[in-house]
Coordinates of C-alpha atoms in Angstrom, one line a residue:
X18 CA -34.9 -4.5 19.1
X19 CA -34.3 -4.4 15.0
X20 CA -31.2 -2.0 15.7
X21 CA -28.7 -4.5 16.4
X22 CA -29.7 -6.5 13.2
X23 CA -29.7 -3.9 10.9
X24 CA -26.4 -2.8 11.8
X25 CA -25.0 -6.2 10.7
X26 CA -26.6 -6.0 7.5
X27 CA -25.5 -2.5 6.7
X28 CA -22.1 -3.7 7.5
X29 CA -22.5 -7.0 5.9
X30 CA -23.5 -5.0 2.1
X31 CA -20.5 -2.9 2.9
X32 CA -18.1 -5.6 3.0
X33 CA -19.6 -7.4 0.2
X34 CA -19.5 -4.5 -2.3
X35 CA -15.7 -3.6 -0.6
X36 CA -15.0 -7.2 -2.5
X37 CA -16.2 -5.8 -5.6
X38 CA -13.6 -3.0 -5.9
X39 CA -10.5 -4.5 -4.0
X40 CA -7.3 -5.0 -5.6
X41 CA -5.7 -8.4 -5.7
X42 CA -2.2 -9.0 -5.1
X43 CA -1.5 -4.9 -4.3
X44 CA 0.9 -4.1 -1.3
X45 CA 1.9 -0.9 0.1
X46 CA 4.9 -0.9 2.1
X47 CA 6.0 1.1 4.8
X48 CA 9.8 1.2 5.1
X49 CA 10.5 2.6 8.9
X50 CA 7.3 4.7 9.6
X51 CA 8.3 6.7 12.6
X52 CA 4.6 8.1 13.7
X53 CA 1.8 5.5 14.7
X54 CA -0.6 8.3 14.0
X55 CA 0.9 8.0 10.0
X56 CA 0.5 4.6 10.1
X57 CA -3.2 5.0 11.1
X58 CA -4.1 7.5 8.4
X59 CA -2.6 5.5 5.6
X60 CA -4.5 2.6 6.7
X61 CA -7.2 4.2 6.3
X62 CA -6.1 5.1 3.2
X63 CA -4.9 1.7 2.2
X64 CA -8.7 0.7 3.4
X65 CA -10.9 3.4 1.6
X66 CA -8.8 2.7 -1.9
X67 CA -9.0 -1.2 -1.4
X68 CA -5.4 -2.0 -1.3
X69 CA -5.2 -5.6 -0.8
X70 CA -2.9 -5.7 2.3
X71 CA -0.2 -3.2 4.1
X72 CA 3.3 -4.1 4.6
X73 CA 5.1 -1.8 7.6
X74 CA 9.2 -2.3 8.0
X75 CA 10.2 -1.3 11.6
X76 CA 13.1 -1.9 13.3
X77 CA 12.1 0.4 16.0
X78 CA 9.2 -1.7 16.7
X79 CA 6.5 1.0 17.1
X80 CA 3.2 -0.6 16.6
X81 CA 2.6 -4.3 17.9
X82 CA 3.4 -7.3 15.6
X83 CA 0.0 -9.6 16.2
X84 CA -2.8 -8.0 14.6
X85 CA -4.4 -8.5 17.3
X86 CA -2.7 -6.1 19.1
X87 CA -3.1 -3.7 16.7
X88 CA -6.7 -3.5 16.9
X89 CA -6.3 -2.6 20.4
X90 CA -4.3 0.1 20.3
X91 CA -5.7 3.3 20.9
X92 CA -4.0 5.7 18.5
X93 CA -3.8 3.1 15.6
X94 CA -7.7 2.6 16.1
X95 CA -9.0 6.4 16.3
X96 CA -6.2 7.6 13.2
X97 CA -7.5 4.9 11.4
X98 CA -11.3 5.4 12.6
X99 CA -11.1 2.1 12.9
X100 CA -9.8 0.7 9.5
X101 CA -7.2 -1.5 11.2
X102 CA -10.0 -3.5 12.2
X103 CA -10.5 -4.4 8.4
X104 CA -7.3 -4.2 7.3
X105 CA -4.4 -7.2 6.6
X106 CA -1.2 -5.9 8.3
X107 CA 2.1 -7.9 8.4
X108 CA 5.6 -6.5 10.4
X109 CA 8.8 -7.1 9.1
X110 CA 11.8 -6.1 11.0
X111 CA 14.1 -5.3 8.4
X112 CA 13.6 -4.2 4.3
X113 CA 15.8 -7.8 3.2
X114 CA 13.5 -10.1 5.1
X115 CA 10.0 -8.2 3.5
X116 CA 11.4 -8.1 -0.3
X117 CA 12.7 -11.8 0.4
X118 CA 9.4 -12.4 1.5
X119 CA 7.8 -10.4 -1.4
X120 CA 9.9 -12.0 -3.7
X121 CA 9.2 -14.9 -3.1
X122 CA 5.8 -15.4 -3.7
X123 CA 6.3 -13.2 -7.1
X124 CA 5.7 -9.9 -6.4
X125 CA 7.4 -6.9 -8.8
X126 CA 8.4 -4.0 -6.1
X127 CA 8.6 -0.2 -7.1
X128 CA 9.8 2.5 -4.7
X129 CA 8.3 5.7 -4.4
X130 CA 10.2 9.4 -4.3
X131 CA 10.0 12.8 -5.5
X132 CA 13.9 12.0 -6.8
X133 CA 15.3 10.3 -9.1
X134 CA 16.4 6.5 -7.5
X135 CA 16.2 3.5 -8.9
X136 CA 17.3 2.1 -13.2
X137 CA 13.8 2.9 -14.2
X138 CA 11.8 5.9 -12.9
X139 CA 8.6 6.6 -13.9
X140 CA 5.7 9.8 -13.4
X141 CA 3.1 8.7 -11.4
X142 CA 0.5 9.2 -14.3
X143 CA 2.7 7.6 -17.5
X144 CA 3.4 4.3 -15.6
X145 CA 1.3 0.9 -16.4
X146 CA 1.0 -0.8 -12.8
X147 CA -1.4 -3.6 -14.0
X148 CA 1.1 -5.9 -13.1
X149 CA -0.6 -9.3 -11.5
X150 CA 1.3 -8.9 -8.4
X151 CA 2.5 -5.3 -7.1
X152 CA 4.1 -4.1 -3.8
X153 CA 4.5 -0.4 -3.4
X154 CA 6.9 1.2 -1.5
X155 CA 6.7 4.3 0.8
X156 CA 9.6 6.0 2.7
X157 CA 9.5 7.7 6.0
X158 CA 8.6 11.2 6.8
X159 CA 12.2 12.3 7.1
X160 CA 14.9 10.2 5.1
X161 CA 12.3 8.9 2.5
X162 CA 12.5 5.8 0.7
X163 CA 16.2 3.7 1.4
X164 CA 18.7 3.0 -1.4
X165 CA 18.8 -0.5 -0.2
X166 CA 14.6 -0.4 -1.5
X167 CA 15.8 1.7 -4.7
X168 CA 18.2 -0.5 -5.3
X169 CA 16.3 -3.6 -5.1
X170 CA 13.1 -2.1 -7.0
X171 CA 11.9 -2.6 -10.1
X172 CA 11.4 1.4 -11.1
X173 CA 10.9 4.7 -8.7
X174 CA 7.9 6.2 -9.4
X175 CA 7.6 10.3 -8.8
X176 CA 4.8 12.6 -8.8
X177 CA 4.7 15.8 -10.5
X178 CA 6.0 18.8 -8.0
X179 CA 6.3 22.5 -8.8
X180 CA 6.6 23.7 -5.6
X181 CA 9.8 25.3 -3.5
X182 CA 8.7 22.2 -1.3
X183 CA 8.7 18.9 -3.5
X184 CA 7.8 16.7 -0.9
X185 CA 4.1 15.1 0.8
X186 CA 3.9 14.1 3.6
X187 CA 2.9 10.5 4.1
X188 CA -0.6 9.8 4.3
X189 CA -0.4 12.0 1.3
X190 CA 1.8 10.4 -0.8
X191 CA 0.4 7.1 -0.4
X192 CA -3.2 8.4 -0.8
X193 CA -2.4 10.4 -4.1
X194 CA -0.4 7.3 -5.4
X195 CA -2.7 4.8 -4.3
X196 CA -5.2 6.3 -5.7
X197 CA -4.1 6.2 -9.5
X198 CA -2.6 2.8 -8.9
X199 CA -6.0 1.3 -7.7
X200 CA -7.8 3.1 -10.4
X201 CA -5.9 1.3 -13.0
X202 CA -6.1 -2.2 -11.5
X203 CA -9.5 -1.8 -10.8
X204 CA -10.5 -0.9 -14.6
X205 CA -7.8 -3.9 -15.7
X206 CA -9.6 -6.6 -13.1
X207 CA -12.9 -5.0 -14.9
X208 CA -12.0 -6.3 -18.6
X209 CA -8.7 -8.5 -18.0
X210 CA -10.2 -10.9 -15.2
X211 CA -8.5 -14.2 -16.6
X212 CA -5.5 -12.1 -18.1
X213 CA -2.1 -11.5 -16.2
X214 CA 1.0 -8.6 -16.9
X215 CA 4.6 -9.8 -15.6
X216 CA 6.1 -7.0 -17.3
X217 CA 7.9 -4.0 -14.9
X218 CA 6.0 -0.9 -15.0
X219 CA 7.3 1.7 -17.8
X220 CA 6.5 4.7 -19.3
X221 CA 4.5 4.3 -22.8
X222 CA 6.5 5.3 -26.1

């Protein structure tokens, strides 16, 4: 009889204290995923890390558009173990109409790839990416990250390789990236609360 309540409070001080630690106005964008089960795993990443909200840019149309939907598909909800459920996802067809959308309502975009794209590129761990509104960029498993995205973004940021492979795979690369991108916003929302950066991100002198 007291299960049922109980659960609801757990779940209740997890969402509250998920407030405490989420970071406002942070995207990650997905330019032309190609596996639903990637797409599940870095919502879950997105999710754990408490990126604000997931962009995904498909012209192939593989996962539903209505969030809705989303939450009940199968393979999006058991890769995700069941983040999508908690999770703000928004489709875009094509990578014009998301930076349009992106731009705006103010957001500074920055691509990421283990290459060199892009007038500014920066190393994952030199950049500043307090900026008051960010959207972050994430190729597919295959071509990576498009010139048109490069091209349009505000820096390319790369993570330190010394491999004969210099590449992640997906829910990889996001989680790695995420991870030091949240960390930073999370300590500058901690002691800047009022305060806001416009500035690009760029590597200090």
């Amino acid at each position: 009889m007291t299960n049922a309540p109980t659960s609801k409070s757990s779940l209740r001080q997890k969402a509250n204290f998920a407030k405490t630690g989420r970071c406002k106005n942070l995207i990650a964008v997905l330019e032309e995923p190609k596996d639903t089960k990637n797409i599940g795993t870095v919502i879950r990443n997105i999710n754990a890390l408490g990126v604000e909200k997931l962009y995904i840019v498909t012209s192939a149309n593989i996962i539903p558009k209505e969030w809705e939907r989303m939450r009940e598909n199968r393979e999006l909800m058991t890769t995700s173990v069941s983040a999508v459920k908690w999770t703000f996802v928004k489709v875009f067809k094509t990578t014009e109409e998301c930076f349009a959308h992106l731009e705006k309502n103010r957001f500074v975009s920055i691509v990421t790839s283990p290459h060199i794209k892009g007038k500014t590129n920066v190393i994952l761990q030199n950049g500043d990416f307090t900026q008051s509104k960010l959207a972050v960029w994430f190729g597919n498993e295959s071509r990576g990250i498009s010139d048109a995205a490069a091209e349009r973004a505000e820096a390319c940021v790369q993570m330190e390789m010394y491999g004969i492979i210099e590449s992640f795979n997906l829910a990889t690369s996001t989680g790695i990236t995420l991870y030091e991108i949240t960390k930073q916003r999370r300590a500058y929302q901690n002691t800047h609360k009022r305060a806001r950066k416009k500035n690009p991100p760029v590597k200090p002198k």
